[in-house]
Coordinates of C-alpha atoms in Angstrom, one line a residue:
M824 CA 70.8 28.4 110.0
I825 CA 70.6 31.8 111.6
T826 CA 71.1 32.0 115.4
A827 CA 70.2 34.7 117.8
P828 CA 73.1 36.9 118.9
A829 CA 74.8 36.2 122.2
A830 CA 74.2 38.5 125.2
H831 CA 77.4 40.3 124.2
A832 CA 76.2 40.9 120.7
A833 CA 79.1 41.7 118.3
V834 CA 77.3 44.6 116.4
A835 CA 78.2 47.6 118.5
S836 CA 76.4 50.2 116.5
V837 CA 74.8 51.2 113.2
T838 CA 75.1 54.8 112.1
T839 CA 75.0 57.0 109.0
T840 CA 78.0 58.9 107.9
V841 CA 77.9 62.6 107.0
D842 CA 78.0 61.7 103.3
G843 CA 75.1 59.2 103.5
K844 CA 76.9 55.9 103.8
L845 CA 76.0 53.1 106.2
A846 CA 78.5 52.3 109.0
V847 CA 78.4 49.1 111.1
G848 CA 80.4 48.7 114.2
L849 CA 81.6 45.1 114.0
P850 CA 84.9 43.3 114.7
S851 CA 87.3 43.6 111.9
N852 CA 87.8 39.9 111.6
A853 CA 84.2 39.2 110.6
I854 CA 84.1 36.7 107.7
W855 CA 80.9 38.0 106.1
V856 CA 78.7 41.1 106.6
K857 CA 75.4 42.1 105.1
A858 CA 73.3 45.1 106.0
S859 CA 69.6 45.3 105.2
V860 CA 67.5 48.5 105.4
L861 CA 64.0 47.7 106.4
A862 CA 60.8 49.5 105.7
S863 CA 59.8 49.5 109.4
T864 CA 60.3 47.8 112.7
E865 CA 57.2 45.6 112.1
P866 CA 57.8 41.8 111.9
G867 CA 58.2 40.8 108.3
A868 CA 58.8 44.4 107.1
A869 CA 60.0 44.7 103.5
V870 CA 63.7 45.0 102.8
L871 CA 64.3 48.3 101.0
L872 CA 67.9 47.6 100.2
E873 CA 70.6 45.1 100.9
D874 CA 74.4 45.8 100.8
E875 CA 77.1 43.1 101.1
R876 CA 79.9 45.4 99.8
L877 CA 80.8 46.8 103.1
T878 CA 84.5 47.3 103.7
N879 CA 86.4 47.3 106.9
D880 CA 88.6 50.3 107.9
G881 CA 90.7 48.2 110.3
Q882 CA 89.1 50.0 113.3
A883 CA 86.1 47.7 113.8
T884 CA 83.9 49.7 111.4
W885 CA 82.3 48.3 108.2
T886 CA 81.2 51.0 105.8
S887 CA 79.2 50.9 102.5
A888 CA 81.1 51.8 99.4
D889 CA 78.8 54.6 98.4
A890 CA 75.9 56.6 99.7
L891 CA 72.9 54.4 99.8
K892 CA 70.0 55.1 97.5
L893 CA 66.7 53.6 98.5
P894 CA 64.0 52.7 95.9
D895 CA 62.4 55.5 94.1
G896 CA 59.5 57.0 95.9
T897 CA 60.9 56.1 99.4
A898 CA 60.3 59.0 101.8
F899 CA 63.1 60.6 103.6
G900 CA 63.4 59.4 107.1
R901 CA 65.1 57.0 109.5
Y902 CA 64.8 53.3 108.7
P903 CA 65.8 50.3 110.9
V904 CA 68.8 48.2 109.9
R905 CA 69.3 44.4 110.2
V906 CA 72.8 43.1 110.1
D907 CA 73.7 39.5 109.2
Y908 CA 77.3 38.5 109.9
R909 CA 79.6 35.5 110.6
L910 CA 82.6 35.6 112.9
P911 CA 85.5 33.1 112.7
G912 CA 84.4 29.8 114.2
G913 CA 80.9 31.0 114.7
T914 CA 77.5 30.5 113.2
L915 CA 75.6 33.0 111.0
Q916 CA 74.1 35.6 113.3
Q917 CA 71.6 38.4 112.9
Q918 CA 70.9 41.7 114.7
T919 CA 68.6 44.6 114.2
V920 CA 70.4 47.6 115.4
G921 CA 70.2 51.4 114.9
T922 CA 68.8 53.2 111.9
F923 CA 69.9 54.4 108.4
D924 CA 69.2 58.1 108.1
Y925 CA 67.9 58.6 104.6
L926 CA 68.0 62.4 104.6
L927 CA 69.0 65.4 102.6
R928 CA 72.6 66.3 103.6
A929 CA 73.4 70.0 103.8
K930 CA 76.8 71.5 104.5
V931 CA 79.0 74.6 104.2
A932 CA 81.1 73.5 101.3
T933 CA 83.6 76.4 101.0
V934 CA 84.7 79.4 102.9
S935 CA 87.3 82.1 102.2
Y936 CA 88.2 85.7 103.1
D937 CA 88.7 88.5 100.6
R938 CA 92.1 89.3 102.2
T939 CA 94.9 87.6 104.1
S940 CA 95.5 90.5 106.4
T941 CA 93.6 93.5 107.9
D942 CA 95.3 96.8 108.7
I943 CA 94.6 100.2 110.1
D944 CA 93.1 101.4 106.8
N945 CA 91.3 98.1 106.0
P946 CA 90.1 96.7 109.3
T947 CA 87.3 94.6 107.8
A948 CA 87.6 91.2 106.1
V949 CA 84.7 89.8 104.0
L950 CA 84.0 86.1 104.6
S951 CA 82.4 84.4 101.6
G952 CA 81.0 80.9 101.5
T953 CA 78.9 78.4 99.6
A954 CA 76.4 75.9 101.1
T955 CA 75.2 72.7 99.3
T956 CA 72.7 70.0 99.8
F957 CA 73.2 66.4 98.7
D958 CA 70.0 64.5 97.7
P959 CA 70.6 60.7 98.2
S960 CA 67.4 59.9 96.1
T961 CA 69.1 61.4 93.0
G962 CA 72.7 61.2 94.0
T963 CA 73.1 64.9 93.1
T964 CA 74.4 68.0 94.9
G965 CA 73.0 71.5 94.5
P966 CA 72.8 74.8 96.3
A967 CA 71.4 74.7 99.8
R968 CA 67.9 75.9 100.3
E969 CA 67.5 79.7 100.1
G970 CA 67.1 81.3 103.5
M971 CA 68.9 78.5 105.4
P972 CA 70.8 80.1 108.3
V973 CA 74.5 79.7 108.7
Q974 CA 76.2 79.7 112.1
V975 CA 79.6 81.5 111.8
H976 CA 81.9 81.6 114.7
V977 CA 85.1 83.6 114.2
K978 CA 88.0 83.1 116.6
V979 CA 89.9 86.4 117.3
E980 CA 93.0 87.2 119.3
R981 CA 93.1 90.9 120.4
E982 CA 96.4 92.2 121.6
W983 CA 95.0 95.2 123.5
P984 CA 93.6 94.4 125.9
N985 CA 95.0 90.9 125.5
K986 CA 91.9 88.9 125.0
S987 CA 90.6 85.8 123.1
L988 CA 87.0 85.9 121.9
I989 CA 84.6 84.4 119.4
M990 CA 82.6 86.7 117.2
G991 CA 79.2 85.2 116.2
F992 CA 77.3 85.8 113.0
R993 CA 74.2 84.3 111.4
P994 CA 73.9 85.1 107.7
E995 CA 71.4 83.3 105.4
V996 CA 72.0 81.4 102.2
D997 CA 70.9 83.1 99.0
A998 CA 69.3 81.5 96.0
Q999 CA 72.7 80.4 94.6
G1000 CA 73.7 78.9 97.9
K1001 CA 76.1 81.7 98.8
F1002 CA 76.5 83.8 102.0
T1003 CA 78.8 86.7 103.1
V1004 CA 79.8 88.2 106.4
N1005 CA 81.7 91.4 107.1
V1006 CA 84.2 90.7 110.0
T1007 CA 86.0 93.6 111.7
P1008 CA 88.1 91.6 114.2
E1009 CA 90.2 94.4 115.8
G1010 CA 92.8 91.7 116.0
R1011 CA 94.1 88.6 114.4
I1012 CA 91.6 86.0 113.1
T1013 CA 93.0 82.7 114.2
G1014 CA 90.3 80.4 112.9
G1015 CA 86.7 79.4 113.7
Q1016 CA 83.9 77.4 112.1
A1017 CA 80.8 77.6 110.1
Y1018 CA 77.8 75.2 109.8
L1019 CA 74.2 75.2 108.6
E1020 CA 71.1 75.3 110.7
T1021 CA 68.9 72.8 108.8
Q1022 CA 65.7 73.5 110.7
S1023 CA 64.1 70.5 109.0
T1024 CA 63.5 66.8 110.0
V1025 CA 64.4 65.6 106.5
T1026 CA 67.7 67.5 106.3
A1027 CA 70.9 66.6 108.2
S1028 CA 73.8 69.1 108.6
H1029 CA 77.4 68.2 108.1
P1030 CA 79.9 69.0 110.8
A1031 CA 81.3 72.5 110.8
I1032 CA 83.9 73.6 108.3
S1033 CA 87.0 75.3 109.7
L1034 CA 87.6 79.0 108.9
P1035 CA 91.0 80.3 107.6
S1036 CA 93.1 82.7 109.6
V1037 CA 93.7 86.4 108.8
S1038 CA 96.7 88.3 110.1
A1039 CA 96.8 91.9 111.3
T1040 CA 99.4 94.2 109.8
E1041 CA 100.8 96.8 112.2
A1042 CA 101.2 100.5 111.5
K1043 CA 103.5 103.2 112.8
V1044 CA 101.9 106.2 114.4
R1045 CA 103.3 109.3 116.0
I1046 CA 101.5 111.9 118.2
Q1047 CA 102.0 115.3 119.7
A1048 CA 99.6 116.4 122.5
D1049 CA 99.4 118.9 125.3
T1050 CA 97.0 119.8 128.1
E1051 CA 95.7 123.3 128.5
K1052 CA 96.2 123.2 132.3
R1053 CA 98.9 121.8 134.6
R1054 CA 96.7 121.8 137.7
V1055 CA 93.0 121.1 138.0
H1056 CA 90.6 120.4 140.8
K1057 CA 89.2 116.9 141.1
G1058 CA 86.7 116.3 138.3
Q1059 CA 87.3 119.7 136.7
P1060 CA 87.4 119.4 132.9
F1061 CA 90.5 120.4 130.9
T1062 CA 91.2 120.2 127.2
V1063 CA 93.7 117.9 125.5
K1064 CA 94.8 119.1 122.0
G1065 CA 97.2 117.7 119.5
R1066 CA 97.9 116.0 116.2
V1067 CA 98.4 112.4 115.2
E1068 CA 100.1 111.0 112.1
K1069 CA 100.8 107.6 110.5
L1070 CA 103.6 106.4 108.4
T1071 CA 102.7 105.7 104.7
N1072 CA 104.6 104.9 101.6
D1073 CA 104.7 108.6 101.0
G1074 CA 106.0 109.4 104.5
W1075 CA 104.2 110.8 107.5
K1076 CA 100.7 111.8 106.8
P1077 CA 97.7 113.0 108.9
Y1078 CA 95.9 110.1 110.6
A1079 CA 92.2 110.9 110.1
N1080 CA 89.4 109.4 112.2
A1081 CA 91.9 108.0 114.7
A1082 CA 90.6 107.1 118.1
V1083 CA 92.7 109.1 120.5
Q1084 CA 92.6 108.9 124.3
S1085 CA 94.3 110.1 127.4
S1086 CA 95.0 108.2 130.6
L1087 CA 97.2 108.2 133.7
S1088 CA 99.0 105.1 132.4
A1089 CA 101.1 104.5 129.3
P1090 CA 99.3 102.3 126.7
W1091 CA 101.9 99.6 126.8
H1092 CA 101.0 98.8 130.4
W1093 CA 97.5 97.4 129.4
D1094 CA 96.2 98.2 132.9
G1095 CA 93.1 99.7 134.5
P1096 CA 93.9 103.4 133.9
V1097 CA 94.3 102.6 130.2
N1098 CA 90.9 100.8 130.1
T1099 CA 89.3 103.8 131.9
P1100 CA 90.6 106.9 130.1
L1101 CA 90.4 110.4 131.3
G1102 CA 89.0 111.5 127.9
T1103 CA 88.7 110.4 124.3
G1104 CA 88.3 111.9 120.9
T1105 CA 88.6 111.4 117.2
S1106 CA 91.1 113.1 114.9
A1107 CA 89.9 115.3 112.1
A1108 CA 91.0 115.0 108.4
D1109 CA 94.2 116.9 109.2
G1110 CA 95.0 114.7 112.1
S1111 CA 94.2 117.3 114.7
F1112 CA 92.2 116.5 117.8
S1113 CA 90.7 118.3 120.8
Y1114 CA 88.6 116.8 123.5
T1115 CA 87.7 117.3 127.2
A1116 CA 89.2 115.1 129.9
K1117 CA 88.8 114.9 133.7
A1118 CA 91.2 113.7 136.3
T1119 CA 90.5 112.7 139.9
V1120 CA 94.2 112.1 141.0
A1121 CA 97.5 113.6 140.0
G1122 CA 99.9 111.9 137.7
T1123 CA 101.3 111.9 134.2
V1124 CA 98.8 112.2 131.4
Y1125 CA 99.6 110.0 128.4
T1126 CA 97.9 110.8 125.2
Y1127 CA 98.0 108.2 122.3
A1128 CA 96.1 106.6 119.5
K1129 CA 93.9 103.9 121.1
P1130 CA 95.9 100.6 121.2
S1131 CA 94.8 97.9 118.8
A1132 CA 96.1 95.0 116.9
Y1133 CA 97.4 97.4 114.3
L1134 CA 99.4 99.5 116.8
R1135 CA 100.5 96.5 119.0
D1136 CA 104.3 96.9 118.9
T1137 CA 104.6 100.5 117.8
Y1138 CA 102.9 102.3 120.8
T1139 CA 103.8 106.0 121.0
A1140 CA 102.4 108.5 123.5
D1141 CA 103.0 112.1 124.4
S1142 CA 102.9 112.9 128.1
S1143 CA 102.5 115.9 130.4
A1144 CA 102.1 116.2 134.1
I1145 CA 98.7 117.0 135.7
A1146 CA 98.3 118.0 139.3
V1147 CA 95.0 117.3 141.1
P1148 CA 95.2 118.9 144.5
E1149 CA 93.6 116.9 147.3
K1150 CA 91.5 118.3 150.1
L1151 CA 93.2 119.9 153.1
S1152 CA 91.6 121.4 156.2
F1153 CA 92.5 122.9 159.6
G1154 CA 91.1 122.1 162.9
S1155 CA 91.3 123.3 166.5
P1156 CA 93.2 126.5 165.8
A1157 CA 94.5 128.3 168.9
Y1158 CA 96.1 131.8 169.1
S1159 CA 97.6 133.8 171.9
M1160 CA 99.9 136.8 172.4
D1161 CA 102.1 137.4 175.5
E1162 CA 103.0 140.7 177.1
F1163 CA 106.1 141.1 174.9
G1164 CA 104.1 140.8 171.7
T1165 CA 105.0 137.3 170.8
V1166 CA 102.2 135.4 169.1
T1167 CA 101.9 131.7 169.6
A1168 CA 99.5 129.7 167.4
S1169 CA 98.8 126.0 166.7
A1170 CA 96.4 123.9 164.7
R1171 CA 95.6 120.5 163.4
V1172 CA 96.0 119.8 159.7
Y1173 CA 94.0 117.1 158.0
G1174 CA 95.0 115.7 154.6
A1175 CA 96.5 112.6 153.1
S1176 CA 100.3 112.5 153.6
C1177 CA 100.2 116.1 154.8
E1178 CA 103.6 116.1 156.6
N1179 CA 106.2 118.6 155.7
E1180 CA 103.7 120.8 153.9
L1181 CA 104.4 124.5 153.9
V1182 CA 101.7 126.5 155.7
G1183 CA 101.6 130.3 156.1
F1184 CA 100.9 132.2 159.3
Q1185 CA 99.1 135.4 158.4
Y1186 CA 98.0 138.7 159.9
S1187 CA 95.2 141.1 158.9
P1188 CA 94.4 144.5 160.5
D1189 CA 90.8 144.3 159.3
G1190 CA 90.1 140.6 158.6
R1191 CA 90.0 141.2 154.8
T1192 CA 93.6 141.9 153.6
W1193 CA 96.1 139.3 154.8
Y1194 CA 99.9 139.5 155.1
N1195 CA 102.3 136.6 155.5
L1196 CA 104.2 136.7 158.8
K1197 CA 106.0 133.4 158.6
G1198 CA 106.1 130.1 156.8
I1199 CA 106.2 126.8 158.7
N1200 CA 106.2 123.1 157.7
T1201 CA 103.7 120.7 159.2
D1202 CA 104.8 117.8 161.4
Y1203 CA 103.5 114.3 161.2
Y1204 CA 101.0 113.3 163.9
S1205 CA 99.1 110.3 162.6
T1206 CA 97.6 108.9 159.4
N1207 CA 96.0 111.8 157.5
E1208 CA 96.7 114.2 160.4
C1209 CA 99.5 116.6 161.0
R1210 CA 100.2 119.5 163.5
V1211 CA 101.5 123.0 163.0
K1212 CA 102.8 125.4 165.6
V1213 CA 104.4 128.9 165.3
E1214 CA 105.9 131.7 167.4
T1215 CA 106.5 135.1 165.9
D1216 CA 106.4 138.8 166.6
G1217 CA 102.9 140.1 166.3
Y1218 CA 101.0 143.4 166.1
I1219 CA 99.2 145.4 168.8
R1220 CA 95.9 144.2 167.5
G1221 CA 94.5 142.3 164.5
Y1222 CA 93.4 139.0 163.1
Y1223 CA 95.6 135.9 162.8
R1224 CA 95.1 132.7 160.9
F1225 CA 96.9 129.7 159.3
Y1226 CA 96.6 129.6 155.5
H1227 CA 97.6 127.0 152.9
G1228 CA 97.8 128.4 149.4
E1229 CA 96.8 126.0 146.6
S1230 CA 99.6 123.7 145.5
D1231 CA 100.0 120.7 143.3
R1232 CA 99.4 118.5 146.4
F1233 CA 96.5 120.3 148.2
V1234 CA 93.8 122.8 147.5
A1235 CA 93.7 126.2 149.3
A1236 CA 92.6 126.1 152.9
A1237 CA 92.4 128.5 155.8
A1238 CA 91.9 128.0 159.5
A1239 CA 89.3 130.0 161.4
P1240 CA 90.8 133.4 162.2
K1241 CA 90.9 135.0 165.6
F1242 CA 91.1 138.7 166.7
V1243 CA 93.9 139.2 169.2
Q1244 CA 94.9 142.4 170.9
R1245 CA 96.8 144.0 173.9
Y1246 CA 97.0 147.6 175.2
L1247 CA 100.3 149.4 175.1
T1248 CA 101.5 150.6 178.5
R1249 CA 104.1 153.2 179.6
F1250 CA 105.7 154.8 182.7
V1251 CA 105.3 158.5 183.0
G1252 CA 107.2 160.7 185.6
H1253 CA 109.0 157.7 187.2
K1254 CA 111.3 159.1 190.0
Y1255 CA 113.1 158.3 193.2
S1256 CA 112.7 160.5 196.3
T1257 CA 116.4 160.9 196.7
S1258 CA 119.5 160.5 194.7
R1259 CA 121.8 159.9 197.7
P1260 CA 119.9 157.7 200.1
K1261 CA 121.5 156.4 203.2
T1262 CA 122.4 152.7 203.4
N1263 CA 119.6 150.7 205.1
S1264 CA 117.2 153.6 204.7
T1265 CA 114.0 153.7 202.6
M1266 CA 113.2 155.8 199.6
T1267 CA 110.0 156.5 197.7
V1268 CA 109.7 155.2 194.1
S1269 CA 106.7 156.9 192.4
G1270 CA 105.2 157.7 189.0
T1271 CA 102.3 157.0 186.7
V1272 CA 101.4 154.1 184.5
Q1273 CA 99.3 154.8 181.4
R1274 CA 97.7 152.7 178.8
Q1275 CA 96.8 153.5 175.2
V1276 CA 93.1 153.3 174.2
N1277 CA 91.9 154.3 170.8
G1278 CA 95.2 156.1 170.2
K1279 CA 95.1 158.1 173.4
W1280 CA 97.2 157.7 176.6
I1281 CA 95.1 157.5 179.7
A1282 CA 95.6 156.4 183.3
H1283 CA 96.0 152.7 183.9
P1284 CA 94.4 152.0 187.3
G1285 CA 95.3 148.7 189.0
A1286 CA 98.5 148.2 187.0
K1287 CA 100.9 145.9 188.8
V1288 CA 104.3 147.6 189.3
M1289 CA 107.4 145.9 190.5
V1290 CA 110.5 147.8 191.5
L1291 CA 113.8 146.0 190.7
V1292 CA 117.3 146.5 192.0
K1293 CA 120.6 145.2 190.8
P1294 CA 123.3 145.6 193.5
K1295 CA 126.6 147.1 192.4
G1296 CA 128.9 144.4 191.1
S1297 CA 126.0 141.9 190.4
S1298 CA 124.6 140.9 187.1
E1299 CA 121.3 139.8 188.5
W1300 CA 118.1 141.8 189.2
F1301 CA 116.1 141.3 192.4
W1302 CA 112.6 142.6 193.1
S1303 CA 112.5 145.2 195.9
V1304 CA 108.9 146.1 196.2
K1305 CA 105.6 145.5 194.5
G1306 CA 102.4 147.4 194.3
K1307 CA 99.5 148.6 192.2
T1308 CA 98.5 152.0 190.7
N1309 CA 95.5 153.9 192.1
S1310 CA 92.5 155.0 190.2
K1311 CA 94.6 157.7 188.5
G1312 CA 97.3 155.3 187.5
V1313 CA 99.7 156.6 190.2
Y1314 CA 102.0 154.4 192.2
S1315 CA 104.1 155.3 195.2
L1316 CA 106.2 152.6 196.8
K1317 CA 108.7 152.4 199.6
A1318 CA 111.9 150.6 198.8
K1319 CA 114.7 149.6 201.2
V1320 CA 118.2 150.8 200.2
Y1321 CA 121.0 148.3 201.0
G1322 CA 123.8 150.0 199.1
D1323 CA 124.9 151.2 195.8
A1324 CA 122.7 149.7 193.0
T1325 CA 120.9 150.2 189.7
W1326 CA 117.1 150.7 190.0
A1327 CA 114.2 150.2 187.6
A1328 CA 110.5 149.6 187.5
I1329 CA 108.5 147.2 185.3
T1330 CA 104.9 146.2 184.9
E1331 CA 104.0 142.7 186.0
P1332 CA 102.1 140.5 183.5
M1333 CA 98.4 141.4 183.2
N1334 CA 95.9 139.9 180.7
G1335 CA 95.4 142.3 177.8
Y1336 CA 98.4 144.6 178.4
F1337 CA 101.9 144.8 177.0
Y1338 CA 104.9 144.8 179.2
S1339 CA 106.6 148.2 180.0
E1340 CA 109.7 149.2 181.9
T1341 CA 111.5 152.3 183.0
K1342 CA 115.1 153.4 182.2
D1343 CA 117.8 152.0 184.5
T1344 CA 118.9 154.5 187.2
Y1345 CA 122.1 154.1 189.2
I1346 CA 121.9 155.4 192.8
D1347 CA 125.0 155.8 195.0
A1348 CA 124.1 155.2 198.6
R1349 CA 125.8 157.0 201.5

C-alpha cells in the first residue's frame, strides 16, 4: 500500500547533476528508493524510465549510477520525477518532486597556457582550450557546437600600480571544439575561469573550469637621462633625453620600444605623481629616447622605464632637479627722498612663502637702463604676503623701483617705478658784517642762496635760512635767527652776539630742495 507523504515530506529535492545523473535529496537511512521519470505531469502519464540503483553519498543525497538515457526518440527537455521510498518503521511513500533535465551537456573540458611565465620580451600568454558536448541520448561526447561563445575571466595581479583585476574575453569555439585567447596581463595571472554560453534551451552548461596561473619574470634595466633645462616657467615644455638598457645573457643591451616616463616622484613610491607623469616617450632601437615634458611645480624629475610586473623589484631612475618659479608681484610701492639725499622706499610683496627673498632696489636716470643700488630681504607679514623697506643714498633726480630677478623660487617682477628729484642749493657770498663784534651787540649776516635748474645756478627766492651759533666751549649748536631770501635769493639777518662763538648758516627743509650749509666761522667778540 502506498500512502501520501506527510506534511514534512522526506524528499527534499530532485535535481540533475552536471554529468546527467539524477540526484534525490532523501535521508541516508532510507530502506528503499526508486525514481521514475514521467512523460508529463498529467495524471497517468507514461513512465519513461525507472531507476532503483540509486546510491547514497552519506550526505542525504541518492544518485543514479550513470547518466540516464531515456527511450530512443525522446525529445530533450525537462521531465517530472516521481520518487517511491520507504523509511525505517514507515510505510511505502510516493512523491512527485522536481524534474530530470534531459539535455545536451556542454563544457570547457581543458585549458592551458603556452607558457608558464611572461617576461619583458614575451608579455603575452596564449590560452588554449577545448569544449565538448555530451549527448545523453547516445552516451557519447564530441566537440561543442561551432560558434558557441566561451566566457573567459582571467584574474591578474599587477604590481604597479598595485591592483587586482579581471580581464574578460569571449572567444568562439571552432569546428574542432577549440578556442584560443591572447592574454597580455601586465602582471601575474593568478587564476580565473572559463565556461560556455549555451544559448540553447536543449543544452546545459557545466560549471566553469579553473584557469592555471602564469608568473611574471622580472628584468633588470638601467637608464641615463637628463633635462635640457634646469628652470622653466609653469607649463613651459622642456626636453628629456637619454638611453635605456636591459640586462641580457650577453650583458647590457639597448632596450628598444621601452615605455619611458618622467615624474616628480620616484617610481617605487607608486603615488599620484608617478600616475600622472610630466612626459612620456618610447625608446628607439638603440635604446635612446627624447620627448617633451611639462612641469607645474618645482622638484626632482625622475626618469625611468614605466614600472610593470617585469620591473617590479628592480626599479632604477635617473634624476635631475627642475625649478618652476612661482608668481611674485609688488603692491603699494612708496618712494621719497629727504633733503640730505637719502631715499626711503617700501612695498608689499605677494607670493607663496615669500619671506627672506632677495629683492633689489634700483635706480635709472631715464627709466630704461637700471642700476642696482642695494639688495634687501623681504620680511614676513602674513600668509602669501611680505614687506620690503630700504634706505640708501640716492641721486639728484631719476627713477626708482623694486625689482626681483627671476630665481628658482619666483619669476621676475618689478614694482611700479617713480620719478623722484630735488634741486641742489648753495650759499654764495655768505658773510658777517664785523669780525670783532661787541658782546651783546648785533651783527648782520648776509649772502645769497642759489638753486641749480637745468645745470645752471639761479637765485632761490623764498629759501628758508637759519643762522646757527655754537658758543665757545660748547659742543652744541643753537639757532640764532631765521629768515627767508628775497626775490633775488638774498638774505640779510640781524644776529645777537653774546660772546665768542662759531657761526654758520644752513637752509631749513623745503620740499623739492637739498640741504645746504656754509663753512663754520669763528668770531671773537670784544
